[in-house]
Amino acid sequence: AQSVSQHNHHVILSEAASLELGCNYSYGGTVNLFWYVQYPGQHLQLLLKYFSGDPLVKGIKGFEAEFIKSKFSFNLRKPSVQWSDTAEYFCAAAWAEYGNKLVFGAGTILRVKS
Amino acid sequence: EPEVTQTPSHQVTQMGQEVILRCVPISNHLYFYWYRQILGQKVEFLVSFYNNEISEKSEIFDDQFSVERPDGSNFTLKIRSTKLEDSAMYFCASSEASGLVWLEQFFGPGTRLTVL
């Protein structure tokens, strides 16, 4: 079955530290990959997405992610986090042969200390 | 900026009762979805809906669940006889119709359903 795994459930960083959140998906085929963010009390919002092409994807708020097909990975990165990045981050995947449904990882709660 | 809205934000019900969760998708979107997140667990896909019919559903979406687009704006999820294990946050999402090209799903704020 299709699955997405996120390596860390809780991450605590100081402001200006670099961030990398791990995400792996279960198998190949034509896969679309996403990172969503949920700020406290707010909706799930799309940070970035990968469909095809350049495996390094840039999103909003300085986030980027790299698709590494050989590792079935799509890790999220930010060179310097801010206190306002405190949120829960969800990796998700959709496989073309399985329709438009998103399969989510468990989420990573990021707390940035000011 | 257009957004998906959901009502109510919190619903408390007794086991065995019927509940209807309501969603207003973004107006020009044609694909609609329901997901749920049981506390401490992953967000799980329930059902997708397009052109007035279910296009895909998960194993969770059994005969107790149904979806409907009763008018041009609302999209509802009905649970006929709620169970304790239905307690969860229910998210509605919508996306533009795209053919073979996948487009972003926009999520609502969720309805927290508590079954007592």
mmCIF file of C-alpha atoms in Angstrom:
data_model
loop_
_atom_site.group_PDB
_atom_site.id
_atom_site.type_symbol
_atom_site.label_atom_id
_atom_site.label_comp_id
_atom_site.label_asym_id
_atom_site.label_seq_id
_atom_site.Cartn_x
_atom_site.Cartn_y
_atom_site.Cartn_z
ATOM 1 C CA ALA A 1 0.000 0.000 0.000
ATOM 2 C CA GLN A 2 1.089 3.538 -0.576
ATOM 3 C CA SER A 3 2.557 5.227 2.467
ATOM 4 C CA VAL A 4 4.541 8.275 3.468
ATOM 5 C CA SER A 5 6.839 8.395 6.460
ATOM 6 C CA GLN A 6 8.297 11.376 8.249
ATOM 7 C CA HIS A 7 11.347 10.803 10.355
ATOM 8 C CA ASN A 8 10.881 13.238 13.198
ATOM 9 C CA HIS A 9 7.727 13.883 15.149
ATOM 10 C CA HIS A 10 9.046 16.833 17.145
ATOM 11 C CA VAL A 11 11.884 19.174 16.237
ATOM 12 C CA ILE A 12 13.068 22.077 18.351
ATOM 13 C CA LEU A 13 15.435 24.630 16.845
ATOM 14 C CA SER A 14 16.769 28.027 17.729
ATOM 15 C CA GLU A 15 16.179 30.932 15.391
ATOM 16 C CA ALA A 16 18.645 31.080 12.484
ATOM 17 C CA ALA A 17 19.342 27.348 12.682
ATOM 18 C CA SER A 18 19.028 25.306 9.521
ATOM 19 C CA LEU A 19 16.128 22.933 9.092
ATOM 20 C CA GLU A 20 15.823 19.622 7.332
ATOM 21 C CA LEU A 21 12.739 17.456 7.739
ATOM 22 C CA GLY A 22 12.858 13.989 6.278
ATOM 23 C CA CYS A 23 10.146 12.402 4.169
ATOM 24 C CA ASN A 24 10.107 9.073 2.368
ATOM 25 C CA TYR A 25 7.378 7.600 0.224
ATOM 26 C CA SER A 26 6.682 3.964 -0.303
ATOM 27 C CA TYR A 27 7.314 3.205 -3.939
ATOM 28 C CA GLY A 28 7.889 4.586 -7.385
ATOM 29 C CA GLY A 29 5.660 5.052 -10.353
ATOM 30 C CA THR A 30 4.479 8.526 -11.243
ATOM 31 C CA VAL A 31 4.393 10.312 -7.921
ATOM 32 C CA ASN A 32 3.497 13.878 -7.030
ATOM 33 C CA LEU A 33 4.954 15.143 -3.771
ATOM 34 C CA PHE A 34 3.895 17.928 -1.454
ATOM 35 C CA TRP A 35 4.729 19.645 1.770
ATOM 36 C CA TYR A 36 1.869 21.245 3.662
ATOM 37 C CA VAL A 37 2.166 23.438 6.739
ATOM 38 C CA GLN A 38 -0.373 24.063 9.465
ATOM 39 C CA TYR A 39 0.291 27.103 11.616
ATOM 40 C CA PRO A 40 -1.414 27.114 15.019
ATOM 41 C CA GLY A 41 -5.148 27.628 14.547
ATOM 42 C CA GLN A 42 -4.938 27.821 10.778
ATOM 43 C CA HIS A 43 -5.712 25.740 7.678
ATOM 44 C CA LEU A 44 -3.379 23.302 6.026
ATOM 45 C CA GLN A 45 -1.496 25.357 3.429
ATOM 46 C CA LEU A 46 0.645 24.167 0.567
ATOM 47 C CA LEU A 47 4.331 25.043 0.995
ATOM 48 C CA LEU A 48 5.599 23.472 -2.193
ATOM 49 C CA LYS A 49 4.993 20.685 -4.658
ATOM 50 C CA TYR A 50 6.892 18.481 -7.054
ATOM 51 C CA PHE A 51 5.333 17.086 -10.204
ATOM 52 C CA SER A 52 8.242 16.670 -12.606
ATOM 53 C CA GLY A 53 11.332 18.455 -13.892
ATOM 54 C CA ASP A 54 13.905 20.079 -11.645
ATOM 55 C CA PRO A 55 14.143 17.903 -8.513
ATOM 56 C CA LEU A 56 14.967 20.931 -6.385
ATOM 57 C CA VAL A 57 11.709 22.716 -5.719
ATOM 58 C CA LYS A 58 11.383 26.124 -4.164
ATOM 59 C CA GLY A 59 8.290 27.064 -2.217
ATOM 60 C CA ILE A 60 6.940 29.898 -0.189
ATOM 61 C CA LYS A 61 8.647 31.509 2.817
ATOM 62 C CA GLY A 62 12.134 30.381 1.827
ATOM 63 C CA PHE A 63 11.435 26.654 1.966
ATOM 64 C CA GLU A 64 12.761 24.201 -0.582
ATOM 65 C CA ALA A 65 12.645 20.456 -1.052
ATOM 66 C CA GLU A 66 14.694 17.996 -3.032
ATOM 67 C CA PHE A 67 13.215 14.976 -4.787
ATOM 68 C CA ILE A 68 15.682 12.086 -4.815
ATOM 69 C CA LYS A 69 14.074 9.301 -6.795
ATOM 70 C CA SER A 70 16.678 6.680 -5.931
ATOM 71 C CA LYS A 71 16.051 7.235 -2.234
ATOM 72 C CA PHE A 72 12.260 7.683 -2.503
ATOM 73 C CA SER A 73 12.786 10.883 -0.543
ATOM 74 C CA PHE A 74 11.487 14.432 -0.571
ATOM 75 C CA ASN A 75 13.152 16.268 2.293
ATOM 76 C CA LEU A 76 12.162 19.784 3.258
ATOM 77 C CA ARG A 77 14.860 22.356 3.984
ATOM 78 C CA LYS A 78 15.227 25.931 5.094
ATOM 79 C CA PRO A 79 18.639 27.499 5.654
ATOM 80 C CA SER A 80 17.606 29.765 8.523
ATOM 81 C CA VAL A 81 14.388 29.304 10.471
ATOM 82 C CA GLN A 82 12.414 32.045 12.170
ATOM 83 C CA TRP A 83 10.163 31.948 15.206
ATOM 84 C CA SER A 84 7.197 32.328 12.820
ATOM 85 C CA ASP A 85 8.032 28.949 11.249
ATOM 86 C CA THR A 86 6.690 27.238 14.367
ATOM 87 C CA ALA A 87 4.024 24.932 12.928
ATOM 88 C CA GLU A 88 3.254 21.355 11.997
ATOM 89 C CA TYR A 89 4.646 20.180 8.662
ATOM 90 C CA PHE A 90 3.097 17.389 6.636
ATOM 91 C CA CYS A 91 4.641 15.554 3.731
ATOM 92 C CA ALA A 92 2.124 14.070 1.301
ATOM 93 C CA ALA A 93 2.153 12.102 -1.932
ATOM 94 C CA ALA A 94 -0.280 11.296 -4.702
ATOM 95 C CA TRP A 95 0.318 8.571 -7.248
ATOM 96 C CA ALA A 96 -1.073 9.020 -10.749
ATOM 97 C CA GLU A 97 -2.433 5.493 -10.937
ATOM 98 C CA TYR A 98 -4.260 5.948 -7.618
ATOM 99 C CA GLY A 99 -6.132 9.109 -8.467
ATOM 100 C CA ASN A 100 -5.947 12.457 -6.753
ATOM 101 C CA LYS A 101 -6.029 11.319 -3.150
ATOM 102 C CA LEU A 102 -3.262 12.550 -0.924
ATOM 103 C CA VAL A 103 -1.432 10.123 1.345
ATOM 104 C CA PHE A 104 -0.020 11.992 4.324
ATOM 105 C CA GLY A 105 2.885 11.414 6.617
ATOM 106 C CA ALA A 106 2.368 11.650 10.362
ATOM 107 C CA GLY A 107 3.530 15.246 10.543
ATOM 108 C CA THR A 108 6.462 16.951 12.227
ATOM 109 C CA ILE A 109 5.868 19.577 14.885
ATOM 110 C CA LEU A 110 8.517 22.255 14.613
ATOM 111 C CA ARG A 111 9.105 24.636 17.468
ATOM 112 C CA VAL A 112 11.484 27.513 16.896
ATOM 113 C CA LYS A 113 12.837 29.164 20.025
ATOM 114 C CA SER A 114 13.406 32.902 19.832
ATOM 115 C CA GLU B 1 -8.244 35.160 -1.332
ATOM 116 C CA PRO B 2 -10.891 32.465 -1.813
ATOM 117 C CA GLU B 3 -10.914 29.735 0.790
ATOM 118 C CA VAL B 4 -12.707 26.555 1.763
ATOM 119 C CA THR B 5 -15.018 26.971 4.734
ATOM 120 C CA GLN B 6 -16.442 24.329 7.044
ATOM 121 C CA THR B 7 -19.231 24.310 9.592
ATOM 122 C CA PRO B 8 -19.524 23.673 12.423
ATOM 123 C CA SER B 9 -16.040 24.029 13.822
ATOM 124 C CA HIS B 10 -16.880 21.579 16.589
ATOM 125 C CA GLN B 11 -19.705 19.046 16.749
ATOM 126 C CA VAL B 12 -20.512 16.925 19.774
ATOM 127 C CA THR B 13 -22.927 14.049 19.313
ATOM 128 C CA GLN B 14 -24.123 10.919 21.019
ATOM 129 C CA MET B 15 -23.138 7.523 19.695
ATOM 130 C CA GLY B 16 -25.694 6.272 17.157
ATOM 131 C CA GLN B 17 -26.789 9.744 16.093
ATOM 132 C CA GLU B 18 -26.520 11.048 12.572
ATOM 133 C CA VAL B 19 -24.265 14.007 11.861
ATOM 134 C CA ILE B 20 -23.838 16.163 8.794
ATOM 135 C CA LEU B 21 -20.625 18.076 8.299
ATOM 136 C CA ARG B 22 -20.776 20.934 5.857
ATOM 137 C CA CYS B 23 -18.231 22.426 3.537
ATOM 138 C CA VAL B 24 -18.295 25.262 1.049
ATOM 139 C CA PRO B 25 -15.539 24.634 -1.518
ATOM 140 C CA ILE B 26 -13.873 27.359 -3.534
ATOM 141 C CA SER B 27 -16.408 28.486 -6.109
ATOM 142 C CA ASN B 28 -14.725 27.493 -9.385
ATOM 143 C CA HIS B 29 -13.439 24.166 -8.076
ATOM 144 C CA LEU B 30 -14.984 20.937 -9.288
ATOM 145 C CA TYR B 31 -13.146 18.246 -7.305
ATOM 146 C CA PHE B 32 -14.070 17.833 -3.647
ATOM 147 C CA TYR B 33 -12.555 15.697 -0.930
ATOM 148 C CA TRP B 34 -12.994 14.648 2.665
ATOM 149 C CA TYR B 35 -10.109 13.630 4.879
ATOM 150 C CA ARG B 36 -10.027 12.908 8.575
ATOM 151 C CA GLN B 37 -7.425 12.915 11.312
ATOM 152 C CA ILE B 38 -7.983 10.904 14.457
ATOM 153 C CA LEU B 39 -6.110 12.463 17.355
ATOM 154 C CA GLY B 40 -2.471 11.444 17.249
ATOM 155 C CA GLN B 41 -2.787 9.740 13.872
ATOM 156 C CA LYS B 42 -2.171 10.620 10.243
ATOM 157 C CA VAL B 43 -4.505 12.592 8.030
ATOM 158 C CA GLU B 44 -6.410 9.916 6.052
ATOM 159 C CA PHE B 45 -8.268 10.179 2.769
ATOM 160 C CA LEU B 46 -11.960 9.323 2.920
ATOM 161 C CA VAL B 47 -13.548 10.172 -0.417
ATOM 162 C CA SER B 48 -13.277 12.279 -3.552
ATOM 163 C CA PHE B 49 -16.222 13.607 -5.517
ATOM 164 C CA TYR B 50 -16.468 14.926 -9.048
ATOM 165 C CA ASN B 51 -19.299 15.587 -11.435
ATOM 166 C CA ASN B 52 -21.895 14.688 -8.816
ATOM 167 C CA GLU B 53 -20.533 11.284 -8.064
ATOM 168 C CA ILE B 54 -17.899 9.626 -5.926
ATOM 169 C CA SER B 55 -14.712 9.218 -7.934
ATOM 170 C CA GLU B 56 -12.756 7.365 -5.286
ATOM 171 C CA LYS B 57 -13.237 6.202 -1.715
ATOM 172 C CA SER B 58 -11.126 4.562 0.932
ATOM 173 C CA GLU B 59 -11.836 1.479 3.022
ATOM 174 C CA ILE B 60 -12.848 3.777 5.858
ATOM 175 C CA PHE B 61 -15.719 5.176 3.786
ATOM 176 C CA ASP B 62 -18.230 2.413 4.419
ATOM 177 C CA ASP B 63 -22.013 2.374 4.200
ATOM 178 C CA GLN B 64 -22.285 4.618 7.242
ATOM 179 C CA PHE B 65 -20.788 7.479 5.267
ATOM 180 C CA SER B 66 -22.268 9.404 2.387
ATOM 181 C CA VAL B 67 -21.467 12.612 0.540
ATOM 182 C CA GLU B 68 -23.692 14.983 -1.303
ATOM 183 C CA ARG B 69 -23.611 18.254 -3.148
ATOM 184 C CA PRO B 70 -27.138 19.400 -2.364
ATOM 185 C CA ASP B 71 -26.845 22.718 -4.165
ATOM 186 C CA GLY B 72 -24.321 24.711 -6.140
ATOM 187 C CA SER B 73 -22.178 25.635 -3.183
ATOM 188 C CA ASN B 74 -22.292 23.094 -0.350
ATOM 189 C CA PHE B 75 -20.583 19.724 -0.079
ATOM 190 C CA THR B 76 -21.635 17.562 2.848
ATOM 191 C CA LEU B 77 -20.405 14.479 4.641
ATOM 192 C CA LYS B 78 -23.045 12.475 6.491
ATOM 193 C CA ILE B 79 -22.348 9.833 9.064
ATOM 194 C CA ARG B 80 -25.559 7.880 9.610
ATOM 195 C CA SER B 81 -24.941 6.252 12.967
ATOM 196 C CA THR B 82 -21.869 7.611 14.657
ATOM 197 C CA LYS B 83 -19.464 5.406 16.587
ATOM 198 C CA LEU B 84 -16.927 6.393 19.207
ATOM 199 C CA GLU B 85 -14.144 5.736 16.702
ATOM 200 C CA ASP B 86 -15.576 8.357 14.344
ATOM 201 C CA SER B 87 -14.286 11.037 16.708
ATOM 202 C CA ALA B 88 -11.739 12.961 14.639
ATOM 203 C CA MET B 89 -11.002 16.205 12.840
ATOM 204 C CA TYR B 90 -12.665 16.144 9.440
ATOM 205 C CA PHE B 91 -11.124 18.231 6.675
ATOM 206 C CA CYS B 92 -12.798 19.207 3.440
ATOM 207 C CA ALA B 93 -10.659 20.109 0.422
ATOM 208 C CA SER B 94 -11.288 21.206 -3.135
ATOM 209 C CA SER B 95 -9.306 21.527 -6.331
ATOM 210 C CA GLU B 96 -9.869 22.628 -9.873
ATOM 211 C CA ALA B 97 -10.759 19.947 -12.396
ATOM 212 C CA SER B 98 -7.649 19.155 -14.292
ATOM 213 C CA GLY B 99 -7.944 16.061 -16.406
ATOM 214 C CA LEU B 100 -4.678 14.199 -16.022
ATOM 215 C CA VAL B 101 -2.822 17.063 -14.396
ATOM 216 C CA TRP B 102 -2.849 17.059 -10.645
ATOM 217 C CA LEU B 103 -3.650 20.394 -9.076
ATOM 218 C CA GLU B 104 -3.348 21.718 -5.564
ATOM 219 C CA GLN B 105 -5.968 20.780 -3.022
ATOM 220 C CA PHE B 106 -7.077 23.658 -0.810
ATOM 221 C CA PHE B 107 -8.094 22.632 2.677
ATOM 222 C CA GLY B 108 -10.718 23.981 5.020
ATOM 223 C CA PRO B 109 -10.097 24.590 8.735
ATOM 224 C CA GLY B 110 -11.710 21.312 9.774
ATOM 225 C CA THR B 111 -14.642 20.204 11.919
ATOM 226 C CA ARG B 112 -13.783 18.496 15.167
ATOM 227 C CA LEU B 113 -16.315 15.708 15.721
ATOM 228 C CA THR B 114 -16.616 14.286 19.216
ATOM 229 C CA VAL B 115 -18.776 11.205 19.678
ATOM 230 C CA LEU B 116 -19.779 10.463 23.266
#
